PDB file of C-alpha atoms in Angstrom:
ATOM      1  CA  THR A  28      40.357 -69.468 -67.605  1.00  0.00           C
ATOM      2  CA  GLN A  29      39.020 -67.250 -64.883  1.00  0.00           C
ATOM      3  CA  LEU A  30      39.611 -68.490 -61.445  1.00  0.00           C
ATOM      4  CA  LEU A  31      36.994 -66.362 -59.777  1.00  0.00           C
ATOM      5  CA  GLU A  32      33.614 -65.896 -61.496  1.00  0.00           C
ATOM      6  CA  GLN A  33      31.188 -63.230 -60.267  1.00  0.00           C
ATOM      7  CA  SER A  34      27.554 -63.061 -61.007  1.00  0.00           C
ATOM      8  CA  PRO A  35      25.670 -61.235 -62.055  1.00  0.00           C
ATOM      9  CA  GLN A  36      27.973 -59.275 -64.395  1.00  0.00           C
ATOM     10  CA  PHE A  37      25.573 -56.329 -64.486  1.00  0.00           C
ATOM     11  CA  LEU A  38      22.840 -55.358 -61.999  1.00  0.00           C
ATOM     12  CA  SER A  39      20.516 -52.426 -62.205  1.00  0.00           C
ATOM     13  CA  ILE A  40      18.097 -51.940 -59.249  1.00  0.00           C
ATOM     14  CA  GLN A  41      15.875 -49.341 -57.741  1.00  0.00           C
ATOM     15  CA  GLU A  42      16.909 -47.414 -54.625  1.00  0.00           C
ATOM     16  CA  GLY A  43      15.683 -49.310 -51.500  1.00  0.00           C
ATOM     17  CA  GLU A  44      15.852 -52.808 -53.009  1.00  0.00           C
ATOM     18  CA  ASN A  45      18.067 -55.548 -51.712  1.00  0.00           C
ATOM     19  CA  LEU A  46      20.602 -57.458 -53.808  1.00  0.00           C
ATOM     20  CA  THR A  47      23.097 -60.203 -53.589  1.00  0.00           C
ATOM     21  CA  VAL A  48      26.346 -60.567 -55.606  1.00  0.00           C
ATOM     22  CA  TYR A  49      28.177 -63.868 -55.824  1.00  0.00           C
ATOM     23  CA  CYS A  50      31.882 -64.817 -56.238  1.00  0.00           C
ATOM     24  CA  ASN A  51      32.379 -68.426 -57.047  1.00  0.00           C
ATOM     25  CA  SER A  52      35.360 -70.690 -57.705  1.00  0.00           C
ATOM     26  CA  SER A  53      36.393 -74.302 -57.801  1.00  0.00           C
ATOM     27  CA  SER A  54      39.587 -73.447 -55.885  1.00  0.00           C
ATOM     28  CA  VAL A  55      40.025 -73.080 -52.283  1.00  0.00           C
ATOM     29  CA  PHE A  56      41.217 -69.664 -50.926  1.00  0.00           C
ATOM     30  CA  SER A  57      42.924 -69.083 -47.656  1.00  0.00           C
ATOM     31  CA  SER A  58      41.270 -65.687 -47.510  1.00  0.00           C
ATOM     32  CA  LEU A  59      39.058 -63.474 -49.653  1.00  0.00           C
ATOM     33  CA  GLN A  60      38.479 -59.725 -50.048  1.00  0.00           C
ATOM     34  CA  TRP A  61      35.731 -57.586 -51.523  1.00  0.00           C
ATOM     35  CA  TYR A  62      36.529 -54.258 -53.201  1.00  0.00           C
ATOM     36  CA  ARG A  63      34.448 -51.346 -54.676  1.00  0.00           C
ATOM     37  CA  GLN A  64      35.712 -49.375 -57.552  1.00  0.00           C
ATOM     38  CA  GLU A  65      34.198 -46.114 -58.823  1.00  0.00           C
ATOM     39  CA  PRO A  66      34.784 -44.796 -62.433  1.00  0.00           C
ATOM     40  CA  GLY A  67      38.298 -43.375 -62.989  1.00  0.00           C
ATOM     41  CA  GLU A  68      39.551 -44.586 -59.662  1.00  0.00           C
ATOM     42  CA  GLY A  69      41.313 -47.668 -58.258  1.00  0.00           C
ATOM     43  CA  PRO A  70      39.465 -50.337 -56.169  1.00  0.00           C
ATOM     44  CA  VAL A  71      38.988 -49.638 -52.448  1.00  0.00           C
ATOM     45  CA  LEU A  72      38.962 -52.477 -49.934  1.00  0.00           C
ATOM     46  CA  LEU A  73      35.635 -53.102 -48.237  1.00  0.00           C
ATOM     47  CA  VAL A  74      36.246 -56.245 -46.145  1.00  0.00           C
ATOM     48  CA  THR A  75      38.594 -59.334 -45.660  1.00  0.00           C
ATOM     49  CA  VAL A  76      37.199 -62.807 -44.672  1.00  0.00           C
ATOM     50  CA  VAL A  77      39.569 -65.445 -43.570  1.00  0.00           C
ATOM     51  CA  THR A  78      37.485 -68.237 -41.880  1.00  0.00           C
ATOM     52  CA  GLY A  79      35.116 -70.623 -43.676  1.00  0.00           C
ATOM     53  CA  GLY A  80      31.512 -69.683 -42.839  1.00  0.00           C
ATOM     54  CA  GLU A  81      32.577 -66.201 -41.670  1.00  0.00           C
ATOM     55  CA  VAL A  82      30.027 -63.385 -41.848  1.00  0.00           C
ATOM     56  CA  LYS A  83      30.957 -59.813 -41.663  1.00  0.00           C
ATOM     57  CA  LYS A  84      28.687 -56.731 -41.702  1.00  0.00           C
ATOM     58  CA  LEU A  85      29.635 -53.182 -42.788  1.00  0.00           C
ATOM     59  CA  LYS A  86      26.505 -51.088 -42.249  1.00  0.00           C
ATOM     60  CA  ARG A  87      24.024 -52.364 -44.897  1.00  0.00           C
ATOM     61  CA  LEU A  88      26.561 -54.652 -46.481  1.00  0.00           C
ATOM     62  CA  THR A  89      26.875 -58.256 -45.398  1.00  0.00           C
ATOM     63  CA  PHE A  90      29.732 -60.443 -46.597  1.00  0.00           C
ATOM     64  CA  GLN A  91      29.897 -64.288 -46.260  1.00  0.00           C
ATOM     65  CA  PHE A  92      32.617 -66.680 -46.949  1.00  0.00           C
ATOM     66  CA  GLY A  93      31.595 -70.094 -47.929  1.00  0.00           C
ATOM     67  CA  ASP A  94      32.148 -73.045 -45.525  1.00  0.00           C
ATOM     68  CA  ALA A  95      34.529 -74.649 -47.959  1.00  0.00           C
ATOM     69  CA  ARG A  96      36.210 -71.242 -48.691  1.00  0.00           C
ATOM     70  CA  LYS A  97      35.519 -71.565 -52.456  1.00  0.00           C
ATOM     71  CA  ASP A  98      32.880 -68.935 -52.691  1.00  0.00           C
ATOM     72  CA  SER A  99      31.607 -65.727 -51.156  1.00  0.00           C
ATOM     73  CA  SER A 100      28.596 -63.439 -51.389  1.00  0.00           C
ATOM     74  CA  LEU A 101      27.877 -59.814 -50.818  1.00  0.00           C
ATOM     75  CA  HIS A 102      24.420 -58.863 -49.768  1.00  0.00           C
ATOM     76  CA  ILE A 103      23.350 -55.098 -49.805  1.00  0.00           C
ATOM     77  CA  THR A 104      20.148 -54.136 -47.893  1.00  0.00           C
ATOM     78  CA  ALA A 105      18.145 -51.119 -49.019  1.00  0.00           C
ATOM     79  CA  ALA A 106      20.486 -50.101 -51.765  1.00  0.00           C
ATOM     80  CA  GLN A 107      21.353 -46.366 -52.109  1.00  0.00           C
ATOM     81  CA  THR A 108      22.611 -44.470 -55.121  1.00  0.00           C
ATOM     82  CA  GLY A 109      26.024 -44.203 -53.325  1.00  0.00           C
ATOM     83  CA  ASP A 110      26.392 -48.007 -53.669  1.00  0.00           C
ATOM     84  CA  THR A 111      26.676 -47.629 -57.392  1.00  0.00           C
ATOM     85  CA  GLY A 112      30.029 -48.940 -58.607  1.00  0.00           C
ATOM     86  CA  LEU A 113      32.044 -52.104 -59.644  1.00  0.00           C
ATOM     87  CA  TYR A 114      32.305 -54.687 -57.004  1.00  0.00           C
ATOM     88  CA  LEU A 115      35.297 -57.091 -57.175  1.00  0.00           C
ATOM     89  CA  CYS A 116      36.199 -60.088 -55.101  1.00  0.00           C
ATOM     90  CA  ALA A 117      39.783 -61.186 -54.750  1.00  0.00           C
ATOM     91  CA  GLY A 118      41.194 -64.446 -53.290  1.00  0.00           C
ATOM     92  CA  ILE A 119      44.503 -65.710 -52.252  1.00  0.00           C
ATOM     93  CA  THR A 120      45.477 -69.284 -52.730  1.00  0.00           C
ATOM     94  CA  GLY A 121      47.583 -71.361 -50.374  1.00  0.00           C
ATOM     95  CA  ALA A 122      50.477 -70.864 -52.730  1.00  0.00           C
ATOM     96  CA  ASN A 123      50.082 -67.157 -52.223  1.00  0.00           C
ATOM     97  CA  ASN A 124      48.767 -66.368 -55.681  1.00  0.00           C
ATOM     98  CA  LEU A 125      46.287 -63.541 -55.849  1.00  0.00           C
ATOM     99  CA  PHE A 126      43.290 -63.606 -58.215  1.00  0.00           C
ATOM    100  CA  PHE A 127      40.586 -61.056 -58.822  1.00  0.00           C
ATOM    101  CA  GLY A 128      37.078 -61.815 -59.890  1.00  0.00           C
ATOM    102  CA  THR A 129      35.505 -60.643 -63.068  1.00  0.00           C
ATOM    103  CA  GLY A 130      33.513 -57.881 -61.371  1.00  0.00           C
ATOM    104  CA  THR A 131      29.803 -56.971 -60.888  1.00  0.00           C
ATOM    105  CA  ARG A 132      28.798 -53.609 -62.138  1.00  0.00           C
ATOM    106  CA  LEU A 133      25.887 -52.261 -59.911  1.00  0.00           C
ATOM    107  CA  THR A 134      23.775 -49.313 -60.773  1.00  0.00           C
ATOM    108  CA  VAL A 135      21.275 -48.060 -58.164  1.00  0.00           C
ATOM    109  CA  ILE A 136      18.573 -45.932 -59.764  1.00  0.00           C
ATOM    110  CA  PRO A 137      16.954 -43.214 -57.672  1.00  0.00           C
TER     111      PRO A 137
ATOM    112  CA  ASP B  24      43.962 -41.732 -49.116  1.00  0.00           C
ATOM    113  CA  ALA B  25      47.143 -43.528 -49.389  1.00  0.00           C
ATOM    114  CA  GLY B  26      49.796 -41.514 -51.254  1.00  0.00           C
ATOM    115  CA  ILE B  27      50.094 -43.332 -54.535  1.00  0.00           C
ATOM    116  CA  THR B  28      50.479 -41.465 -57.829  1.00  0.00           C
ATOM    117  CA  GLN B  29      50.688 -42.934 -61.322  1.00  0.00           C
ATOM    118  CA  SER B  30      52.049 -41.295 -64.435  1.00  0.00           C
ATOM    119  CA  PRO B  31      51.098 -40.702 -67.027  1.00  0.00           C
ATOM    120  CA  ARG B  32      47.327 -40.953 -66.371  1.00  0.00           C
ATOM    121  CA  HIS B  33      46.583 -41.408 -70.136  1.00  0.00           C
ATOM    122  CA  LYS B  34      48.848 -42.404 -72.986  1.00  0.00           C
ATOM    123  CA  VAL B  35      48.370 -43.348 -76.603  1.00  0.00           C
ATOM    124  CA  THR B  36      51.162 -44.924 -78.369  1.00  0.00           C
ATOM    125  CA  GLU B  37      51.931 -47.010 -81.512  1.00  0.00           C
ATOM    126  CA  THR B  38      52.637 -50.677 -81.901  1.00  0.00           C
ATOM    127  CA  GLY B  39      56.287 -51.523 -81.397  1.00  0.00           C
ATOM    128  CA  THR B  40      57.189 -48.479 -79.281  1.00  0.00           C
ATOM    129  CA  PRO B  41      58.566 -48.848 -75.718  1.00  0.00           C
ATOM    130  CA  VAL B  42      56.450 -47.480 -72.874  1.00  0.00           C
ATOM    131  CA  THR B  43      57.209 -46.909 -69.308  1.00  0.00           C
ATOM    132  CA  LEU B  44      54.642 -46.289 -66.632  1.00  0.00           C
ATOM    133  CA  ARG B  45      55.526 -44.969 -63.167  1.00  0.00           C
ATOM    134  CA  CYS B  46      54.163 -45.638 -59.778  1.00  0.00           C
ATOM    135  CA  HIS B  47      55.234 -43.434 -56.932  1.00  0.00           C
ATOM    136  CA  GLN B  48      54.284 -43.917 -53.250  1.00  0.00           C
ATOM    137  CA  THR B  49      54.883 -41.752 -50.170  1.00  0.00           C
ATOM    138  CA  GLU B  50      53.765 -44.417 -47.674  1.00  0.00           C
ATOM    139  CA  ASN B  51      57.137 -46.376 -47.421  1.00  0.00           C
ATOM    140  CA  HIS B  52      55.297 -49.576 -47.978  1.00  0.00           C
ATOM    141  CA  ARG B  53      57.422 -52.599 -48.808  1.00  0.00           C
ATOM    142  CA  TYR B  54      55.193 -54.297 -51.421  1.00  0.00           C
ATOM    143  CA  MET B  55      54.209 -52.793 -54.765  1.00  0.00           C
ATOM    144  CA  TYR B  56      52.136 -54.380 -57.519  1.00  0.00           C
ATOM    145  CA  TRP B  57      51.203 -53.784 -61.050  1.00  0.00           C
ATOM    146  CA  TYR B  58      47.785 -54.817 -62.370  1.00  0.00           C
ATOM    147  CA  ARG B  59      45.956 -54.614 -65.685  1.00  0.00           C
ATOM    148  CA  GLN B  60      42.189 -54.338 -65.868  1.00  0.00           C
ATOM    149  CA  ASP B  61      40.205 -55.412 -68.895  1.00  0.00           C
ATOM    150  CA  PRO B  62      36.518 -56.005 -69.327  1.00  0.00           C
ATOM    151  CA  GLY B  63      35.488 -59.504 -68.507  1.00  0.00           C
ATOM    152  CA  HIS B  64      38.825 -60.267 -66.877  1.00  0.00           C
ATOM    153  CA  GLY B  65      38.828 -58.138 -63.783  1.00  0.00           C
ATOM    154  CA  LEU B  66      42.210 -57.228 -62.402  1.00  0.00           C
ATOM    155  CA  ARG B  67      45.161 -59.443 -63.282  1.00  0.00           C
ATOM    156  CA  LEU B  68      48.530 -59.223 -61.602  1.00  0.00           C
ATOM    157  CA  ILE B  69      51.426 -58.526 -63.932  1.00  0.00           C
ATOM    158  CA  HIS B  70      54.474 -58.162 -61.592  1.00  0.00           C
ATOM    159  CA  TYR B  71      55.001 -57.320 -58.004  1.00  0.00           C
ATOM    160  CA  SER B  72      57.875 -56.177 -55.771  1.00  0.00           C
ATOM    161  CA  TYR B  73      58.725 -57.215 -52.210  1.00  0.00           C
ATOM    162  CA  GLY B  74      61.628 -54.754 -51.817  1.00  0.00           C
ATOM    163  CA  VAL B  75      64.130 -52.693 -53.647  1.00  0.00           C
ATOM    164  CA  LYS B  76      65.426 -54.676 -56.578  1.00  0.00           C
ATOM    165  CA  ASP B  77      63.340 -57.642 -55.611  1.00  0.00           C
ATOM    166  CA  THR B  78      60.565 -58.508 -57.931  1.00  0.00           C
ATOM    167  CA  ASP B  79      58.497 -61.494 -59.198  1.00  0.00           C
ATOM    168  CA  LYS B  80      56.134 -62.423 -61.954  1.00  0.00           C
ATOM    169  CA  GLY B  81      52.385 -62.445 -61.654  1.00  0.00           C
ATOM    170  CA  GLU B  82      49.677 -64.089 -63.699  1.00  0.00           C
ATOM    171  CA  VAL B  83      50.186 -62.091 -67.006  1.00  0.00           C
ATOM    172  CA  SER B  84      53.875 -61.042 -67.007  1.00  0.00           C
ATOM    173  CA  ASP B  85      54.706 -61.850 -70.736  1.00  0.00           C
ATOM    174  CA  GLY B  86      55.743 -58.699 -72.531  1.00  0.00           C
ATOM    175  CA  TYR B  87      56.223 -56.705 -69.337  1.00  0.00           C
ATOM    176  CA  SER B  88      59.328 -55.944 -67.271  1.00  0.00           C
ATOM    177  CA  VAL B  89      59.593 -54.031 -63.945  1.00  0.00           C
ATOM    178  CA  SER B  90      62.187 -52.233 -61.947  1.00  0.00           C
ATOM    179  CA  ARG B  91      62.451 -50.878 -58.496  1.00  0.00           C
ATOM    180  CA  SER B  92      65.617 -48.951 -57.678  1.00  0.00           C
ATOM    181  CA  LYS B  93      63.979 -46.942 -54.813  1.00  0.00           C
ATOM    182  CA  THR B  94      61.323 -47.877 -52.162  1.00  0.00           C
ATOM    183  CA  GLU B  95      59.019 -45.222 -53.429  1.00  0.00           C
ATOM    184  CA  ASP B  96      59.128 -45.947 -57.244  1.00  0.00           C
ATOM    185  CA  PHE B  97      57.981 -49.065 -59.257  1.00  0.00           C
ATOM    186  CA  LEU B  98      58.247 -48.839 -62.953  1.00  0.00           C
ATOM    187  CA  LEU B  99      56.427 -50.965 -65.483  1.00  0.00           C
ATOM    188  CA  THR B 100      57.921 -51.243 -68.999  1.00  0.00           C
ATOM    189  CA  LEU B 101      56.439 -52.586 -72.221  1.00  0.00           C
ATOM    190  CA  GLU B 102      59.548 -53.058 -74.329  1.00  0.00           C
ATOM    191  CA  SER B 103      57.592 -53.175 -77.622  1.00  0.00           C
ATOM    192  CA  ALA B 104      53.908 -52.384 -77.120  1.00  0.00           C
ATOM    193  CA  THR B 105      51.230 -54.423 -78.827  1.00  0.00           C
ATOM    194  CA  SER B 106      47.543 -53.753 -79.274  1.00  0.00           C
ATOM    195  CA  SER B 107      46.761 -56.599 -76.807  1.00  0.00           C
ATOM    196  CA  GLN B 108      48.460 -54.411 -74.118  1.00  0.00           C
ATOM    197  CA  THR B 109      45.788 -51.722 -74.466  1.00  0.00           C
ATOM    198  CA  SER B 110      44.323 -51.642 -70.955  1.00  0.00           C
ATOM    199  CA  VAL B 111      44.042 -49.671 -67.799  1.00  0.00           C
ATOM    200  CA  TYR B 112      47.032 -50.268 -65.516  1.00  0.00           C
ATOM    201  CA  PHE B 113      46.855 -50.019 -61.730  1.00  0.00           C
ATOM    202  CA  CYS B 114      49.588 -49.819 -59.201  1.00  0.00           C
ATOM    203  CA  ALA B 115      48.986 -50.957 -55.699  1.00  0.00           C
ATOM    204  CA  ILE B 116      50.961 -50.956 -52.412  1.00  0.00           C
ATOM    205  CA  SER B 117      50.744 -52.858 -49.188  1.00  0.00           C
ATOM    206  CA  PRO B 118      52.832 -53.034 -46.049  1.00  0.00           C
ATOM    207  CA  ARG B 119      52.937 -56.803 -45.442  1.00  0.00           C
ATOM    208  CA  GLY B 120      52.275 -58.510 -48.808  1.00  0.00           C
ATOM    209  CA  LEU B 121      50.609 -61.771 -49.750  1.00  0.00           C
ATOM    210  CA  ALA B 122      52.472 -64.252 -47.552  1.00  0.00           C
ATOM    211  CA  GLY B 123      50.232 -65.752 -44.875  1.00  0.00           C
ATOM    212  CA  GLY B 124      46.972 -64.926 -46.577  1.00  0.00           C
ATOM    213  CA  LEU B 125      45.329 -61.849 -47.855  1.00  0.00           C
ATOM    214  CA  THR B 126      44.912 -60.130 -44.536  1.00  0.00           C
ATOM    215  CA  ASP B 127      46.948 -57.243 -45.757  1.00  0.00           C
ATOM    216  CA  THR B 128      45.267 -54.186 -47.312  1.00  0.00           C
ATOM    217  CA  GLN B 129      46.240 -53.117 -50.822  1.00  0.00           C
ATOM    218  CA  TYR B 130      45.883 -49.551 -51.684  1.00  0.00           C
ATOM    219  CA  PHE B 131      45.441 -48.690 -55.334  1.00  0.00           C
ATOM    220  CA  GLY B 132      46.579 -45.771 -57.437  1.00  0.00           C
ATOM    221  CA  PRO B 133      44.132 -43.872 -59.810  1.00  0.00           C
ATOM    222  CA  GLY B 134      45.245 -45.969 -62.929  1.00  0.00           C
ATOM    223  CA  THR B 135      46.835 -45.197 -66.266  1.00  0.00           C
ATOM    224  CA  ARG B 136      44.803 -45.642 -69.419  1.00  0.00           C
ATOM    225  CA  LEU B 137      47.082 -47.013 -72.143  1.00  0.00           C
ATOM    226  CA  THR B 138      46.000 -47.310 -75.809  1.00  0.00           C
ATOM    227  CA  VAL B 139      48.243 -48.968 -78.209  1.00  0.00           C
ATOM    228  CA  LEU B 140      47.336 -48.231 -81.937  1.00  0.00           C
TER     229      LEU B 140
END
């Protein structure tokens, strides 16, 4: 059983388009992170959200933590080819257990 | 980039043989982690360490053991490798760990691709 489900699993879009990736769970998390991973490398942290309803922006990327702290979304505006990669969410429960999501593989076509 | 290296980067072995993967850090971080990454499962925590000789189990610890005799090195051992342990293994480090929420940053190594035939 996967604690954190991401959707879509695969996404292929044209450069300049907008997209949203979702990270959903039935569990409550005390905080949640988003990572990006490129082929042959380890994940790199993009952002941490800790408060229900929190919204954080990182240039063209907008991250939101759900009010109930069970879900999160990543929105990319005007996607660029450099955004291509595997996006992973990760949440920590109140018992300090860490879980990663299943991942969304994004391809931005020039 | 955080100073984390993993060795070997690629390994092919046969079922039943012992395998040890090494993670080495130059950041003097207290916490070190071993994950495996498989399609459809994301990253899953195998074991982690919160200090020299202090380790604990993660989500998928069966069939794996770890050791940490020095701050900079964290070893992952498969005592008798099985085909189900074919995966990409990542080491990560962090200064403060998981306690108190995931406000700490984990820095990941480049990974080790292990194939068990």
